[in-house]
Each structure stands twice: as structure tokens, then as C-alpha cells.
Short mmCIF file of C-alpha atoms in Angstrom, two decimals:
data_model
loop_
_atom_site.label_atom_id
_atom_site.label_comp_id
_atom_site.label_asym_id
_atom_site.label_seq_id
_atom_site.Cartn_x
_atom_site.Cartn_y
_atom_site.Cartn_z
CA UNK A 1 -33.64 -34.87 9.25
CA UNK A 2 -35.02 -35.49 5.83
CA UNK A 3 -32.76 -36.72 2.99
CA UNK A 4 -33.14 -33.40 0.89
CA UNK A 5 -32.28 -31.25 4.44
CA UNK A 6 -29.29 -33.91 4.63
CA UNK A 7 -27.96 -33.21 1.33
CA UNK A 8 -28.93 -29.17 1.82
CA UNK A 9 -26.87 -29.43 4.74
CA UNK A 10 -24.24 -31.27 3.49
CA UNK A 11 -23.27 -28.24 0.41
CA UNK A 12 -24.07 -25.74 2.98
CA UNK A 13 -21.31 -27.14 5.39
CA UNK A 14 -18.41 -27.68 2.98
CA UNK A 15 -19.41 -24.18 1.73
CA UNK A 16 -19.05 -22.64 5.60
CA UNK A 17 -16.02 -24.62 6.25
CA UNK A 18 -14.32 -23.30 2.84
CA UNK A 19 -14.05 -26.76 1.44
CA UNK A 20 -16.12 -25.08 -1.16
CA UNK A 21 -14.95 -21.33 -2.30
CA UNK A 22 -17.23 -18.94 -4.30
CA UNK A 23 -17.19 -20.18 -8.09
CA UNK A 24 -16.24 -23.67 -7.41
CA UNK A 25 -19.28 -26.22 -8.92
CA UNK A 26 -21.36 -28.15 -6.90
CA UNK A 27 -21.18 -31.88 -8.67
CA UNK A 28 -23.85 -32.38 -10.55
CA UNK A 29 -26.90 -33.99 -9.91
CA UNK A 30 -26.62 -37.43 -11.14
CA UNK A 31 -23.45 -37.42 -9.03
CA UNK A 32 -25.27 -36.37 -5.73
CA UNK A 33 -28.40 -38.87 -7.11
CA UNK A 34 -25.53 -41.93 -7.16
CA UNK A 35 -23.99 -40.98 -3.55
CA UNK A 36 -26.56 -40.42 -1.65
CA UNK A 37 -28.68 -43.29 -3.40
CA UNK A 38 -32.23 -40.88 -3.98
CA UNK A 39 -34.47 -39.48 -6.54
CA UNK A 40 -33.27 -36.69 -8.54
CA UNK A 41 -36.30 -34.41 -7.50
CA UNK A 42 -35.05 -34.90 -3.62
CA UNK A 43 -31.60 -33.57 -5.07
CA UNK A 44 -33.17 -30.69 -6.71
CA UNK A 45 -34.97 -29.61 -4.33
CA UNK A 46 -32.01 -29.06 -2.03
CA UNK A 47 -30.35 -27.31 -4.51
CA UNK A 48 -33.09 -25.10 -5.17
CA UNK A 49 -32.96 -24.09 -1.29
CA UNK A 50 -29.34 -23.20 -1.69
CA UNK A 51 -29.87 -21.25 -4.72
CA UNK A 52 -33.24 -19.31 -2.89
CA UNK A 53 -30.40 -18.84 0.18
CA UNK A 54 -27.81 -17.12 -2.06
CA UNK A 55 -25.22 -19.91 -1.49
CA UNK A 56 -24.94 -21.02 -4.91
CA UNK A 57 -26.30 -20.33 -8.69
CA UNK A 58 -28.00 -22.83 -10.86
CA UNK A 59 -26.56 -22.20 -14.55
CA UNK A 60 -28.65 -24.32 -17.27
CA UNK A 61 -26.72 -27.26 -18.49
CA UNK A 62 -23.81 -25.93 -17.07
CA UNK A 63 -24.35 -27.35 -13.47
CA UNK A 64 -24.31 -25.03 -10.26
CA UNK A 65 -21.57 -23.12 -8.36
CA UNK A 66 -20.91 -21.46 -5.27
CA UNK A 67 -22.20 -17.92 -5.05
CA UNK A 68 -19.72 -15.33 -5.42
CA UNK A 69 -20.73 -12.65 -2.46
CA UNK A 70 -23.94 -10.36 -3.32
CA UNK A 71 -22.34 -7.30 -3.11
CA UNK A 72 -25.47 -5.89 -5.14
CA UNK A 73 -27.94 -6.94 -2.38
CA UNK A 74 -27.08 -3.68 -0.44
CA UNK A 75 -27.85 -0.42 -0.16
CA UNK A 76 -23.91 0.33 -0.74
CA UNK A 77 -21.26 -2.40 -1.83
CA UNK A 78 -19.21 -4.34 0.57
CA UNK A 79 -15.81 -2.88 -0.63
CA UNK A 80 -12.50 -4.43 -0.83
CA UNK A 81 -10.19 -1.47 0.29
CA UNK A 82 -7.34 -3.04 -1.13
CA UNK A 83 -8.69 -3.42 -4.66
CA UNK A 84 -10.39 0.71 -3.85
CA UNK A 85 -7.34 2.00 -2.57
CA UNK A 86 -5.13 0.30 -6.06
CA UNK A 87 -7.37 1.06 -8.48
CA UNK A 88 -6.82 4.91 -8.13
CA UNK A 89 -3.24 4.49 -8.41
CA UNK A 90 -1.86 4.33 -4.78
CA UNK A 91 -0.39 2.05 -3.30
CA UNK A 92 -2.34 -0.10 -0.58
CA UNK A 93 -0.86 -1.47 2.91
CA UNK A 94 -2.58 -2.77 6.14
CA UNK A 95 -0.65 -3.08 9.64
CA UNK A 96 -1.67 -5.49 11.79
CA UNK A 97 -2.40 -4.11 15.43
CA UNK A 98 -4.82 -7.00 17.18
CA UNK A 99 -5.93 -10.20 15.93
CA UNK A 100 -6.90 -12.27 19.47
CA UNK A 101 -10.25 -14.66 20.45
CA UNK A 102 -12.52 -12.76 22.89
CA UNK A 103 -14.97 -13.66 25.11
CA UNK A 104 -15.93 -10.21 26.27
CA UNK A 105 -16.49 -7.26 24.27
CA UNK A 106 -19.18 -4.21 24.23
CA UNK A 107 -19.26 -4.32 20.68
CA UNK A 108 -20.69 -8.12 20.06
CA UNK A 109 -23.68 -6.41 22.18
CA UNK A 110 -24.99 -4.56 19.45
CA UNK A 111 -23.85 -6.64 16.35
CA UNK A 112 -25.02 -10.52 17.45
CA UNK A 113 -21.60 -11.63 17.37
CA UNK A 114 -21.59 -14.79 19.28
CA UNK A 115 -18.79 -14.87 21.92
CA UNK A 116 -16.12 -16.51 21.45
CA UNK A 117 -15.10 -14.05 18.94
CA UNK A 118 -12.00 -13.34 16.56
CA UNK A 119 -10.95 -9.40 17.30
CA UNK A 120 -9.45 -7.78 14.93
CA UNK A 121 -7.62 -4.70 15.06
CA UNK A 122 -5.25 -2.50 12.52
CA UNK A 123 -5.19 0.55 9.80
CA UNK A 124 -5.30 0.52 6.00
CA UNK A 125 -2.91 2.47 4.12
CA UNK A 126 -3.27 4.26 0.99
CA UNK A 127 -0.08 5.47 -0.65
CA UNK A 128 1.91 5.26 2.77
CA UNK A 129 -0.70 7.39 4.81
CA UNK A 130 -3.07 5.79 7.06
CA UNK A 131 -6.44 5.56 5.26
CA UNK A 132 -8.47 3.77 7.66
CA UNK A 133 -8.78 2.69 10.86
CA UNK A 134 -10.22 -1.12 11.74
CA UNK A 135 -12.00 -2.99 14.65
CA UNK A 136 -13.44 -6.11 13.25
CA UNK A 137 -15.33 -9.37 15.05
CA UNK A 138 -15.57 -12.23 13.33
CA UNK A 139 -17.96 -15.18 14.45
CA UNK A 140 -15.80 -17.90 14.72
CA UNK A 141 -19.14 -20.28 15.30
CA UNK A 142 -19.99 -19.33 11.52
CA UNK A 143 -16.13 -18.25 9.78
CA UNK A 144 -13.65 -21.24 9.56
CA UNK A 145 -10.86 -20.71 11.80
CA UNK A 146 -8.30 -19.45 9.97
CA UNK A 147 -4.44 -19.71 10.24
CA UNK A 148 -2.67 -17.41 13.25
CA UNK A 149 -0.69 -15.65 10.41
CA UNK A 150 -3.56 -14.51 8.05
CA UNK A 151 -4.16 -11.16 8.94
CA UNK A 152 -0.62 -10.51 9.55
CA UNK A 153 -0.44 -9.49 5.68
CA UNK A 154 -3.86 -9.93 4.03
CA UNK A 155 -6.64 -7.55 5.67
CA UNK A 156 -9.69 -9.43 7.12
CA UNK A 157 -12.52 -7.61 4.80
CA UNK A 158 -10.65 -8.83 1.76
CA UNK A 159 -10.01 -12.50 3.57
CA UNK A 160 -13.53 -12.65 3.99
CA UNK A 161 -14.89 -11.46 0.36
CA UNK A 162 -12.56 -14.44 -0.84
CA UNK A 163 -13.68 -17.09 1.47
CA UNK A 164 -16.94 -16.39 3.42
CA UNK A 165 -19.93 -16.01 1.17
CA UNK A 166 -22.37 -13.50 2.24
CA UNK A 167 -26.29 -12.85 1.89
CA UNK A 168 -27.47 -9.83 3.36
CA UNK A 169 -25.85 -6.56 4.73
CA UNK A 170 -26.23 -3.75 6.85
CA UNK A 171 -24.36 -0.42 6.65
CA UNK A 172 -24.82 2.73 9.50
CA UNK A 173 -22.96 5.53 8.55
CA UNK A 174 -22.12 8.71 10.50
CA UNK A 175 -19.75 11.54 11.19
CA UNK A 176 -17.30 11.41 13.99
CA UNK A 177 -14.70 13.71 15.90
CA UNK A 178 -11.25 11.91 15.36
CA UNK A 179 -10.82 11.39 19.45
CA UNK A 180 -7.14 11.10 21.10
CA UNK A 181 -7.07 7.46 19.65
CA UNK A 182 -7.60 7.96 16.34
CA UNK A 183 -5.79 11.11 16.16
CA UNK A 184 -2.93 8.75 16.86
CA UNK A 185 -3.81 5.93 14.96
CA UNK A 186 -4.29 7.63 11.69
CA UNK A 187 -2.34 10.88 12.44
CA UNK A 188 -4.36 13.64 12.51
CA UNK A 189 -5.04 17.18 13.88
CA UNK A 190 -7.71 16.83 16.79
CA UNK A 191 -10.32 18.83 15.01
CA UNK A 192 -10.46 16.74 12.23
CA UNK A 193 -13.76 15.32 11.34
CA UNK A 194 -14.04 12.02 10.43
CA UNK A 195 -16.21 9.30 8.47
CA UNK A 196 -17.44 5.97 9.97
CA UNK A 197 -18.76 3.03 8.95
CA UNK A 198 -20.67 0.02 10.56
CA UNK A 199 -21.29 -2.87 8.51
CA UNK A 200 -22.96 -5.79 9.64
CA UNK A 201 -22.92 -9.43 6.94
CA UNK A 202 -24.97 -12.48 7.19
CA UNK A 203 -25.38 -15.92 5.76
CA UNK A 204 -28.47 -17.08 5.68
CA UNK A 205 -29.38 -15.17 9.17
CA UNK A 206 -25.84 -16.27 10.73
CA UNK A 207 -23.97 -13.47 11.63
CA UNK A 208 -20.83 -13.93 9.83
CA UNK A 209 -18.52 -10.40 11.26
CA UNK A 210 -19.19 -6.24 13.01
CA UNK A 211 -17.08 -3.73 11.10
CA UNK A 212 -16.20 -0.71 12.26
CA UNK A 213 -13.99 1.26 10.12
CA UNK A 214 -13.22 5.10 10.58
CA UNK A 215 -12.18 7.40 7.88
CA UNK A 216 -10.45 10.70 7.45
CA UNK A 217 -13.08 13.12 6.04
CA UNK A 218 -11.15 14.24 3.17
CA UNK A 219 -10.00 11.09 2.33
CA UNK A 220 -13.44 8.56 1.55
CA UNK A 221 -16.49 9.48 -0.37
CA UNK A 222 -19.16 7.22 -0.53
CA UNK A 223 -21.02 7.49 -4.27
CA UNK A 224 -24.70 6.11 -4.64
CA UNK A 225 -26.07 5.94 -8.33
CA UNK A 226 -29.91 5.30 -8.80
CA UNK A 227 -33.30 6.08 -10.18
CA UNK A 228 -35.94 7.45 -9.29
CA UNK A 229 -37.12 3.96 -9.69
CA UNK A 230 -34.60 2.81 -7.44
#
């Protein structure tokens, strides 16, 4: 490993580990040039990798910083249904229903997940009525472990916006019929149609969690704006 991969590697791992958080500064140059006794160009370099990757943002002679999450990168935002849910007024709950490791599940087959995984399981609330229902995975080779008790109050996509910087995104969306599950979960009539999403995130090709979240119909729009530009 070269010096400048050393030092790359270095940022990148106290940014995974969430030594670092998203708007945090990097130290500055002539501090990295004095600890890890190189040329400032070797420095630079490195930094410019982790600024092509996403992780961080170079601002001119104000140093660089860890890279809030590129929500704008996607075709549709990665939301944070707490901060959705309490902007239009109601008020926003989540109940906890899984939250075990796994090293066996159908859905890490079609979203990379490495196994062992962190499961996730509960429903969002929006003014006391279920809003949403949640199965998560989180790669726990790529997400630093976190406390047993996190998700018992704080939902995992809104854990993860905080903490776990993300590069690229993947949303498939489709209708679904509620199912005996859901219609219990979320309680609703069996005939009611609902909305689901699929998200996949990465960081810098590292899968960093599989989404699935399932709507009532009449509850969550999804709203595109564009160009015909794009």
C-alpha cells in the first residue's frame, strides 16, 4: 500500500466507523503533511480521491469536511420519514418489532447484503396511525455496530442519514395488495392497495442497507419535479 492509499484509507475508515460524522473537517493538510511525515501533493491527492468518492468536500481555504449524504444523486430523495411525517403537522412515532443479526435471509439474495446482517423490523406512525411498514438489512461488514437500544426509539433510515454517509442509490417502486400481514400490521381492509418501496444505498460500491417499506395508497405520494432537460 502506497502512502497516499494509506492516508485515503485512513479518512475513509474513521469516516465508516463514525469517528468522523457528516460535516465534521478533515484536519488540514499541513496537519496530515506533519503526521504522516510526506509531501503535501501525496496528501492531496488522497483527498482528492475522497472528494471524487463523495466522502468528503474540499471548501477553498476553508479546509475539507465529511460529506453530508447525496440525497440529490438519485432519481428520488432518500427521505427521513420522521422529518416527512412532522413537517406536515402530524405527529411521528416508530414501534420497534425486530432488530436481530441474521445469517439467513431471502432478501440479502437480491440486495448484496453480506450475511451476517442486522434485521430490522417495525412501522412508522404518522399522527397515531400506522404510516408505514419496515423490513430493513443493514451490512454490518460496512455500518458500525451500533448500540442494542438504538432502534428501540430512533428509526434506522433516520440513524443512518445521521451517521452512514452514502454515494449512490437505487429505488424500485411498485403497487402491492396489502396481504394478511400487512393488513395487520398497518390495519387495513384486505382490498386495500398499497405502495412499496425498495431502496438500495452504497458507499463507494459497499452495500451499506435493503429497504423495504410498504405504504397505504392513500397515505404516500411520491412528487418528481424536472425539465425537460432533466
Amino acid at each position: 500500500m502506497t502512502l497516499q492509499e494509506r492516508i485515503r484509507s485512513d479518512i475513509e475508515e474513521r469516516i465508516r466507523s463514525g469517528e468522523l460524522r457528516p460535516g465534521d473537517r478533515i484536519p488540514f493538510e499541513h496537519e496530515l503533511v506533519a503526521h504522516y511525515g510526506c509531501a503535501r501533493a501525496t496528501v492531496s491527492k488522497a483527498l482528492e480521491r475522497l472528494a471524487h468518492a463523495g466522502l468528503i468536500e474540499r471548501r477553498r481555504k476553508a479546509g475539507s469536511f465529511v460529506a453530508h449524504p447525496q440525497v440529490h444523486a438519485a432519481v428520488l430523495e432518500v427521505p427521513d420519514l420522521a422529518q416527512l411525517i412532522a413537517a406536515r403537522g402530524e405527529a411521528y412515532g416508530w414501534e420497534l418489532d425486530t432488530c436481530r443479526v441474521v445469517n439467513r435471509d431471502a432478501d440479502a439474495e437480491i440486495s448484496g447484503i453480506a450475511l451476517p446482517a442486522l434485521l430490522i423490523e417495525g412501522v412508522h406512525f404518522a399522527g397515531g396511525q400506522p404510516f408505514a411498514a419496515e423490513r430493513r438489512l443493514i451490512a454490518l461488514d460496512t455500518v458500525p455496530v451500533p448500540r442494542a437500544d438504538t432502534f428501540e426509539t430512533e428509526a434506522p433510515g433516520s440513524w443512518l442519514l445521521h451517521h452512514v454517509p452514502w454515494t449512490d442509490a437505487r429505488h424500485r417502486i411498485r403497487a402491492v395488495a396489502a396481504g394478511r400481514a400487512l393488513v395487520a400490521r398497518l390495519k387495513l381492509d384486505p382490498h386495500t392497495a398499497c405502495l412499496q418501496v425498495e431502496r438500495w444505498t452504497w458507499r463507494t460500491g459497499r452495500a451499506v442497507t435493503f429497504v423495504r417499506q410498504t405504504f397505504p395508497g392513500d397515505r404516500y405520494d411520491l412528487v418528481a419535479e424536472f425539465t425537460p432537460r432533466g
